[in-house]
Amino acid sequence: SAVISQKPSRDICQRGTSLTIQCQVDSQVTMMFWYRQQPGQSLTLIATANQGSEATYESGFVIDKFPISRPNLTFSTLTVSNMSPEDSSIYLCSVTPTGVVNEQYFGPGTRLTVT
Amino acid sequence: AQSVTQLDSHVSVSEGTPVLLRCNYSSSYSPSLFWYVQHPNKGLQLLLKYTSAATLVKGINGFEAEFKKSETSFHLTKPSAHMSDAAEYFCVVSDRASLSGNTPLVFGKGTRLSVIA
């Protein structure tokens, strides 16, 4: 498996501002994903972060609200833009390591509170 | 569409007694099934996975799950609960490409396991 870190681990932000979350992996990975876990809820896939190209978003999520970058095979960022209290969630990065099929490993998550 | 139903939102057991966390899935194709565990304020950890090999899958920390196609179930069990097993458990299914062209993970709503001393 891969070792995944996320920064920040938690933050409290004011509505209308933006926060960028970083995901760093200790080895090159094939796939990187971003999920959201709203309070008391399960996980929902936001998008797949594609290396060197635009991310692929799931239904209900758009690039203007959740811009994603993946400049290389070990790093990705997710920005939560123009935040509202409804964006308060845990945001998790996950990866599929190179050579692994159909498995995802998750980072520790970023707990975001919007006031 | 694929989906997962975790039949219990909360399960409470005494330490040393068996654990059973129930999961039913719906899938149009041959699914891959997973159990993840999330300890408080920690990330998700993969417990075990089923991908069309042996129907009885053994995972970490003494957990195992049995894939039963006729019942569309993938229940998680452990013979003897330990205090450290207290956590949130998610049953997950994956069977076909999403909009992204990748095989997405679809999570159940989770079951919170409490272990009583």
XYZ file of C-alpha atoms in Angstrom:
232
model
C 0.000 0.000 0.000
C 0.944 3.669 -0.267
C 1.453 6.225 2.484
C -0.846 9.179 1.905
C -0.777 12.527 3.689
C -3.175 15.415 3.498
C -2.784 19.059 4.446
C -4.379 20.656 6.314
C -5.797 18.022 8.631
C -8.562 20.399 9.607
C -9.598 24.012 9.098
C -12.329 26.441 9.993
C -13.143 28.871 7.194
C -15.512 31.756 6.608
C -18.204 31.532 3.988
C -17.266 32.974 0.632
C -13.603 32.030 0.933
C -11.725 29.147 -0.713
C -9.529 26.398 0.713
C -6.989 24.269 -1.108
C -6.347 20.765 0.227
C -3.171 18.931 -0.659
C -2.703 15.186 -1.081
C 0.820 13.752 -1.188
C 1.700 10.087 -1.791
C 5.045 8.496 -1.004
C 5.175 6.603 -4.312
C 3.872 6.966 -7.847
C 0.265 5.910 -8.216
C -1.959 5.186 -11.158
C -5.140 6.791 -9.959
C -5.988 9.554 -7.510
C -9.504 10.376 -6.343
C -11.239 12.934 -4.160
C -14.210 12.069 -1.942
C -16.487 14.008 0.360
C -17.967 12.698 3.611
C -20.661 14.981 4.921
C -21.426 14.889 8.659
C -22.909 11.558 9.644
C -22.937 10.407 6.042
C -21.072 7.991 3.859
C -18.463 8.843 1.221
C -19.279 10.276 -2.185
C -16.839 10.445 -5.068
C -16.230 14.014 -6.251
C -13.806 13.402 -9.115
C -10.862 11.515 -10.495
C -7.685 13.584 -10.618
C -5.962 12.985 -13.948
C -2.257 13.592 -14.272
C -1.547 16.349 -16.759
C -5.155 16.922 -17.780
C -8.467 18.130 -16.424
C -10.116 16.120 -13.689
C -13.174 13.996 -14.417
C -16.132 14.963 -12.250
C -19.031 12.860 -11.038
C -22.613 13.904 -11.434
C -23.431 16.817 -9.143
C -19.885 18.168 -8.907
C -18.418 20.870 -11.142
C -14.983 22.237 -11.827
C -15.854 25.813 -10.870
C -16.757 24.704 -7.355
C -14.097 22.007 -6.900
C -11.070 22.730 -9.101
C -8.531 19.918 -8.984
C -4.927 19.752 -10.050
C -2.581 16.801 -10.465
C 0.770 18.004 -11.741
C 2.556 14.669 -11.268
C 2.049 11.042 -10.201
C 2.353 11.673 -6.462
C 0.530 14.939 -5.759
C -2.916 16.450 -6.161
C -4.883 19.389 -4.820
C -8.593 19.967 -4.350
C -9.921 23.496 -3.894
C -13.301 24.129 -2.318
C -14.361 27.465 -3.776
C -16.740 30.129 -2.517
C -17.535 28.037 0.530
C -20.857 27.867 2.318
C -21.781 26.003 5.521
C -23.097 23.151 3.352
C -19.487 22.471 2.320
C -18.605 21.467 5.877
C -17.369 17.903 5.413
C -14.394 15.635 5.563
C -12.551 15.617 2.250
C -10.532 12.483 1.509
C -7.942 11.691 -1.073
C -7.579 8.098 -2.244
C -5.148 6.367 -4.569
C -4.742 3.167 -6.544
C -1.049 2.279 -6.445
C 0.781 1.264 -9.573
C 0.466 -2.461 -10.146
C -2.629 -2.766 -7.969
C -5.998 -3.508 -9.499
C -9.340 -2.393 -8.153
C -8.196 -1.222 -4.732
C -8.121 2.225 -3.226
C -6.180 3.456 -0.221
C -7.320 6.532 1.635
C -5.586 9.481 3.181
C -6.430 10.646 6.719
C -8.862 13.278 5.461
C -9.276 17.021 5.903
C -12.046 18.115 8.254
C -13.493 21.386 6.975
C -15.905 23.562 8.933
C -17.432 26.590 7.223
C -18.933 29.277 9.435
C -27.203 0.868 -10.832
C -24.975 -0.530 -8.177
C -25.826 0.084 -4.557
C -25.050 -1.128 -1.077
C -27.340 -1.495 1.916
C -25.910 -1.870 5.377
C -28.742 -3.248 7.377
C -27.721 -1.890 10.776
C -26.633 1.657 11.491
C -25.340 0.640 14.929
C -24.250 -2.699 16.383
C -23.227 -3.170 20.003
C -21.450 -6.304 21.248
C -19.654 -7.363 24.389
C -15.920 -7.882 24.287
C -15.099 -11.473 23.402
C -18.400 -12.159 21.647
C -18.883 -12.582 17.881
C -19.363 -9.660 15.527
C -21.748 -9.679 12.561
C -22.122 -6.614 10.335
C -24.601 -7.137 7.545
C -24.337 -5.908 3.972
C -26.456 -6.491 0.900
C -25.518 -5.243 -2.531
C -27.137 -4.633 -5.875
C -25.072 -4.961 -9.010
C -25.706 -5.553 -12.692
C -22.314 -7.096 -13.251
C -19.807 -9.190 -11.378
C -19.027 -6.963 -8.453
C -15.951 -6.351 -6.421
C -16.824 -5.943 -2.769
C -14.862 -4.373 0.049
C -15.071 -3.633 3.728
C -13.359 -0.509 5.048
C -12.996 0.553 8.668
C -12.796 4.136 9.919
C -11.584 4.719 13.453
C -12.491 8.040 15.092
C -10.524 10.927 13.604
C -8.571 8.564 11.386
C -8.609 7.655 7.722
C -10.233 4.687 6.063
C -8.431 1.360 6.183
C -9.119 -1.515 3.819
C -10.124 -4.591 5.845
C -10.679 -7.046 3.021
C -11.876 -7.382 -0.555
C -13.657 -9.887 -2.769
C -12.902 -9.944 -6.501
C -14.382 -13.213 -7.842
C -11.878 -15.606 -6.333
C -12.636 -17.514 -3.115
C -16.030 -16.619 -1.698
C -14.752 -16.610 1.886
C -12.352 -13.730 2.245
C -10.033 -13.266 5.180
C -8.904 -9.799 6.123
C -6.836 -8.058 8.735
C -7.415 -8.124 12.496
C -9.293 -11.436 12.380
C -12.166 -10.223 10.221
C -13.610 -12.220 7.379
C -16.525 -11.933 4.971
C -18.417 -14.370 2.799
C -19.713 -13.520 -0.653
C -23.113 -15.144 -1.247
C -24.341 -14.438 -4.739
C -27.720 -16.108 -4.214
C -28.390 -13.808 -1.276
C -26.534 -10.773 -2.722
C -24.829 -10.481 0.632
C -21.316 -9.809 1.895
C -21.562 -9.890 5.672
C -18.539 -9.124 7.830
C -17.779 -11.338 10.816
C -15.249 -11.776 13.577
C -15.307 -14.599 16.126
C -14.344 -12.495 19.128
C -14.662 -8.719 19.447
C -11.884 -6.611 20.901
C -12.226 -3.136 22.342
C -10.035 -1.794 19.550
C -12.607 -2.951 16.981
C -14.941 -0.105 17.945
C -15.196 1.992 14.774
C -17.331 2.785 11.738
C -17.445 0.056 9.090
C -18.319 0.643 5.449
C -19.379 -1.961 2.914
C -18.375 -0.928 -0.606
C -19.226 -2.206 -4.080
C -17.580 -1.559 -7.408
C -18.670 -3.017 -10.691
C -18.611 -0.655 -13.627
C -17.328 2.593 -14.990
C -18.695 5.909 -13.843
C -18.647 9.102 -15.869
C -14.941 9.216 -15.257
C -14.359 5.952 -17.085
C -12.944 4.439 -13.934
C -14.551 1.915 -11.700
C -16.047 3.910 -8.850
C -16.472 2.830 -5.266
C -20.033 3.049 -3.985
C -20.160 3.216 -0.212
C -22.857 2.005 2.133
C -24.051 4.359 4.861
C -21.854 2.679 7.437
C -22.360 0.655 10.621
C -21.026 1.916 13.894
C -19.666 -0.925 16.019
C -19.531 -0.433 19.768
C -17.693 -2.926 21.974
C -18.683 -3.101 25.612
C -16.183 -4.218 28.230
